Every structure is written in structure tokens, then in C-alpha cells.
PDB file of C-alpha atoms in Angstrom:
ATOM      1  CA  MET A   1       0.000   0.058  -0.072  1.00  0.00           C
ATOM      2  CA  ALA A   2       1.317   3.452  -0.853  1.00  0.00           C
ATOM      3  CA  LYS A   3       2.091   5.770   1.830  1.00  0.00           C
ATOM      4  CA  LEU A   4       0.303   8.938   1.649  1.00  0.00           C
ATOM      5  CA  PRO A   5       2.146  12.408   1.814  1.00  0.00           C
ATOM      6  CA  PHE A   6       1.080  15.105   4.225  1.00  0.00           C
ATOM      7  CA  ILE A   7       2.291  18.677   4.525  1.00  0.00           C
ATOM      8  CA  LEU A   8       2.724  20.241   7.936  1.00  0.00           C
ATOM      9  CA  SER A   9       2.142  24.044   7.495  1.00  0.00           C
ATOM     10  CA  GLN A  10       3.820  26.216  10.132  1.00  0.00           C
ATOM     11  CA  GLY A  11       1.708  29.341   9.396  1.00  0.00           C
ATOM     12  CA  ASP A  12       3.394  32.881   9.750  1.00  0.00           C
ATOM     13  CA  GLY A  13       5.851  31.744  12.425  1.00  0.00           C
ATOM     14  CA  ALA A  14       3.711  33.203  15.457  1.00  0.00           C
ATOM     15  CA  ASP A  15       2.968  30.697  18.327  1.00  0.00           C
ATOM     16  CA  ASP A  16      -0.778  30.826  18.015  1.00  0.00           C
ATOM     17  CA  GLY A  17      -1.235  27.389  19.968  1.00  0.00           C
ATOM     18  CA  ASP A  18      -1.654  25.467  16.573  1.00  0.00           C
ATOM     19  CA  ALA A  19       1.098  23.052  15.575  1.00  0.00           C
ATOM     20  CA  GLY A  20       0.095  23.284  11.859  1.00  0.00           C
ATOM     21  CA  LEU A  21      -2.251  21.874   9.385  1.00  0.00           C
ATOM     22  CA  ALA A  22      -1.795  18.419   7.924  1.00  0.00           C
ATOM     23  CA  VAL A  23      -3.147  17.848   4.600  1.00  0.00           C
ATOM     24  CA  VAL A  24      -3.457  14.307   3.211  1.00  0.00           C
ATOM     25  CA  THR A  25      -3.638  13.615  -0.375  1.00  0.00           C
ATOM     26  CA  LYS A  26      -5.711  10.388  -1.598  1.00  0.00           C
ATOM     27  CA  PRO A  27      -4.352   8.656  -4.695  1.00  0.00           C
ATOM     28  CA  LYS A  28      -6.793   8.407  -7.320  1.00  0.00           C
ATOM     29  CA  THR A  29      -8.001   5.007  -8.203  1.00  0.00           C
ATOM     30  CA  LYS A  30      -8.776   3.811 -11.301  1.00  0.00           C
ATOM     31  CA  ARG A  31     -11.913   1.547 -12.185  1.00  0.00           C
ATOM     32  CA  PRO A  32     -10.782  -1.784 -13.717  1.00  0.00           C
ATOM     33  CA  PRO A  33     -11.318  -2.280 -17.433  1.00  0.00           C
ATOM     34  CA  MET A  34     -14.547  -3.669 -18.505  1.00  0.00           C
ATOM     35  CA  TYR A  35     -14.796  -6.502 -21.186  1.00  0.00           C
ATOM     36  CA  LYS A  36     -17.509  -7.141 -23.998  1.00  0.00           C
ATOM     37  CA  VAL A  37     -18.666 -10.836 -24.268  1.00  0.00           C
ATOM     38  CA  LEU A  38     -19.563 -11.507 -27.804  1.00  0.00           C
ATOM     39  CA  ILE A  39     -21.411 -14.421 -29.733  1.00  0.00           C
ATOM     40  CA  LEU A  40     -20.564 -15.132 -33.243  1.00  0.00           C
ATOM     41  CA  ASN A  41     -22.802 -16.419 -35.697  1.00  0.00           C
ATOM     42  CA  ASP A  42     -22.122 -19.874 -37.682  1.00  0.00           C
ATOM     43  CA  ASP A  43     -24.159 -22.042 -40.042  1.00  0.00           C
ATOM     44  CA  PHE A  44     -24.578 -24.796 -37.765  1.00  0.00           C
ATOM     45  CA  THR A  45     -25.438 -24.095 -34.290  1.00  0.00           C
ATOM     46  CA  PRO A  46     -29.102 -24.278 -33.676  1.00  0.00           C
ATOM     47  CA  MET A  47     -31.001 -21.104 -32.881  1.00  0.00           C
ATOM     48  CA  GLU A  48     -32.651 -22.706 -29.869  1.00  0.00           C
ATOM     49  CA  PHE A  49     -29.098 -23.488 -28.475  1.00  0.00           C
ATOM     50  CA  VAL A  50     -28.150 -20.001 -28.912  1.00  0.00           C
ATOM     51  CA  VAL A  51     -31.284 -18.741 -26.990  1.00  0.00           C
ATOM     52  CA  MET A  52     -30.900 -21.216 -24.426  1.00  0.00           C
ATOM     53  CA  VAL A  53     -27.083 -20.208 -23.792  1.00  0.00           C
ATOM     54  CA  LEU A  54     -28.382 -16.433 -23.516  1.00  0.00           C
ATOM     55  CA  GLU A  55     -31.105 -17.092 -21.008  1.00  0.00           C
ATOM     56  CA  ARG A  56     -28.702 -19.591 -18.827  1.00  0.00           C
ATOM     57  CA  PHE A  57     -25.264 -17.780 -18.479  1.00  0.00           C
ATOM     58  CA  PHE A  58     -26.529 -14.183 -19.257  1.00  0.00           C
ATOM     59  CA  GLY A  59     -30.008 -13.963 -17.371  1.00  0.00           C
ATOM     60  CA  MET A  60     -32.225 -12.829 -20.195  1.00  0.00           C
ATOM     61  CA  ASN A  61     -35.826 -13.792 -20.527  1.00  0.00           C
ATOM     62  CA  HIS A  62     -37.018 -15.551 -23.453  1.00  0.00           C
ATOM     63  CA  ALA A  63     -37.827 -12.808 -25.669  1.00  0.00           C
ATOM     64  CA  GLN A  64     -34.434 -10.748 -25.033  1.00  0.00           C
ATOM     65  CA  ALA A  65     -32.597 -13.923 -25.700  1.00  0.00           C
ATOM     66  CA  PHE A  66     -34.532 -14.425 -29.016  1.00  0.00           C
ATOM     67  CA  GLU A  67     -34.032 -10.795 -30.270  1.00  0.00           C
ATOM     68  CA  LEU A  68     -30.353 -11.148 -29.276  1.00  0.00           C
ATOM     69  CA  MET A  69     -30.046 -14.331 -31.121  1.00  0.00           C
ATOM     70  CA  LEU A  70     -31.711 -12.863 -34.193  1.00  0.00           C
ATOM     71  CA  THR A  71     -29.190  -9.997 -34.048  1.00  0.00           C
ATOM     72  CA  VAL A  72     -26.188 -12.493 -34.081  1.00  0.00           C
ATOM     73  CA  HIS A  73     -27.949 -14.366 -36.878  1.00  0.00           C
ATOM     74  CA  LYS A  74     -28.489 -11.085 -39.118  1.00  0.00           C
ATOM     75  CA  LYS A  75     -25.150  -9.161 -38.017  1.00  0.00           C
ATOM     76  CA  GLY A  76     -22.905 -12.145 -37.461  1.00  0.00           C
ATOM     77  CA  LEU A  77     -22.100 -11.112 -33.868  1.00  0.00           C
ATOM     78  CA  ALA A  78     -23.650  -9.354 -30.956  1.00  0.00           C
ATOM     79  CA  VAL A  79     -22.315  -7.954 -27.662  1.00  0.00           C
ATOM     80  CA  VAL A  80     -24.318 -10.156 -25.013  1.00  0.00           C
ATOM     81  CA  GLY A  81     -22.845  -8.308 -22.042  1.00  0.00           C
ATOM     82  CA  VAL A  82     -20.021  -6.177 -20.310  1.00  0.00           C
ATOM     83  CA  PHE A  83     -18.234  -7.696 -17.265  1.00  0.00           C
ATOM     84  CA  SER A  84     -14.864  -7.596 -15.267  1.00  0.00           C
ATOM     85  CA  HIS A  85     -12.413  -9.425 -16.798  1.00  0.00           C
ATOM     86  CA  GLU A  86     -12.926 -12.567 -14.526  1.00  0.00           C
ATOM     87  CA  VAL A  87     -16.427 -12.503 -15.043  1.00  0.00           C
ATOM     88  CA  ALA A  88     -16.242 -12.082 -18.620  1.00  0.00           C
ATOM     89  CA  GLU A  89     -13.447 -14.812 -18.718  1.00  0.00           C
ATOM     90  CA  THR A  90     -15.583 -17.147 -16.837  1.00  0.00           C
ATOM     91  CA  LYS A  91     -18.921 -16.904 -19.064  1.00  0.00           C
ATOM     92  CA  VAL A  92     -16.969 -17.292 -22.350  1.00  0.00           C
ATOM     93  CA  THR A  93     -15.532 -20.380 -20.670  1.00  0.00           C
ATOM     94  CA  GLN A  94     -18.770 -21.483 -19.640  1.00  0.00           C
ATOM     95  CA  VAL A  95     -20.305 -21.104 -23.104  1.00  0.00           C
ATOM     96  CA  MET A  96     -17.584 -22.755 -24.682  1.00  0.00           C
ATOM     97  CA  HIS A  97     -17.587 -25.722 -22.580  1.00  0.00           C
ATOM     98  CA  LEU A  98     -21.587 -26.294 -23.283  1.00  0.00           C
ATOM     99  CA  ALA A  99     -21.120 -25.620 -26.816  1.00  0.00           C
ATOM    100  CA  ARG A 100     -18.588 -28.481 -27.045  1.00  0.00           C
ATOM    101  CA  GLU A 101     -20.383 -30.853 -24.909  1.00  0.00           C
ATOM    102  CA  HIS A 102     -23.280 -30.560 -27.448  1.00  0.00           C
ATOM    103  CA  GLN A 103     -21.038 -30.666 -30.238  1.00  0.00           C
ATOM    104  CA  HIS A 104     -21.996 -27.205 -31.623  1.00  0.00           C
ATOM    105  CA  PRO A 105     -19.298 -24.965 -33.250  1.00  0.00           C
ATOM    106  CA  LEU A 106     -20.711 -21.817 -31.321  1.00  0.00           C
ATOM    107  CA  GLN A 107     -17.934 -19.213 -30.619  1.00  0.00           C
ATOM    108  CA  CYS A 108     -17.876 -16.781 -27.758  1.00  0.00           C
ATOM    109  CA  THR A 109     -15.116 -14.438 -27.404  1.00  0.00           C
ATOM    110  CA  MET A 110     -14.073 -11.337 -25.246  1.00  0.00           C
ATOM    111  CA  GLU A 111     -12.568  -8.030 -25.843  1.00  0.00           C
ATOM    112  CA  LYS A 112     -11.698  -4.950 -23.966  1.00  0.00           C
ATOM    113  CA  GLU A 113     -14.398  -2.302 -23.889  1.00  0.00           C
TER     114      GLU A 113
END
């Protein structure tokens, strides 16, 4: 942990009973980078499977998942969420594992926002 600098002000030299004023500066903290999770279209993964993945791993209701699946189908890819690095990595791993388990070539990736 970094030490916080402080400044001790002596005033005008007169002894007015105050030892001085301590000014503490706080370091600026940066927000951690966020990552977009994307699903890519392919010609073999069933649309129903993509909808199920969106519902299960991204907390979407059926209508939201269906709309996003159509976006993936029409545009080739779609952002399905923005998360911290660890959460994004976990979601990509979960989706890819389930896709392989069901022998679908579905691709899920992440990139820095």
C-alpha cells in the first residue's frame, strides 16, 4: 500500500497554539477495465441452443434472448454483456464448454471495452 504524503504548514511563525495543518492527499484509483462478451454466428449451431445459452448464462428472459439471437444471426455477432475481466472470462468458458459438450461450433469471445 502506498504511503500518503502529508504537508505540515507552519503558518506565519507566530505561536498561536496550533502546531500546523496536516493535508492528506488520497491517491486516485482507476476503475478496472471492462470486457465485452460477444457471440458469433455460424451456420450450424441451432438457434434454440443460442437462445438457451443467452437465458442460462446471461440472465435474459426468452424474448430478450430470442431478439439477441436474431441480431447475431443477421449481423454475424453481438455483444451479450459487459463484465469485469474475471466474470467475462468465466462466461466465455462456460458457453464454450457447453457448446463443445453439445458438439456445436458456437464461438464466444471477449474483448476490452
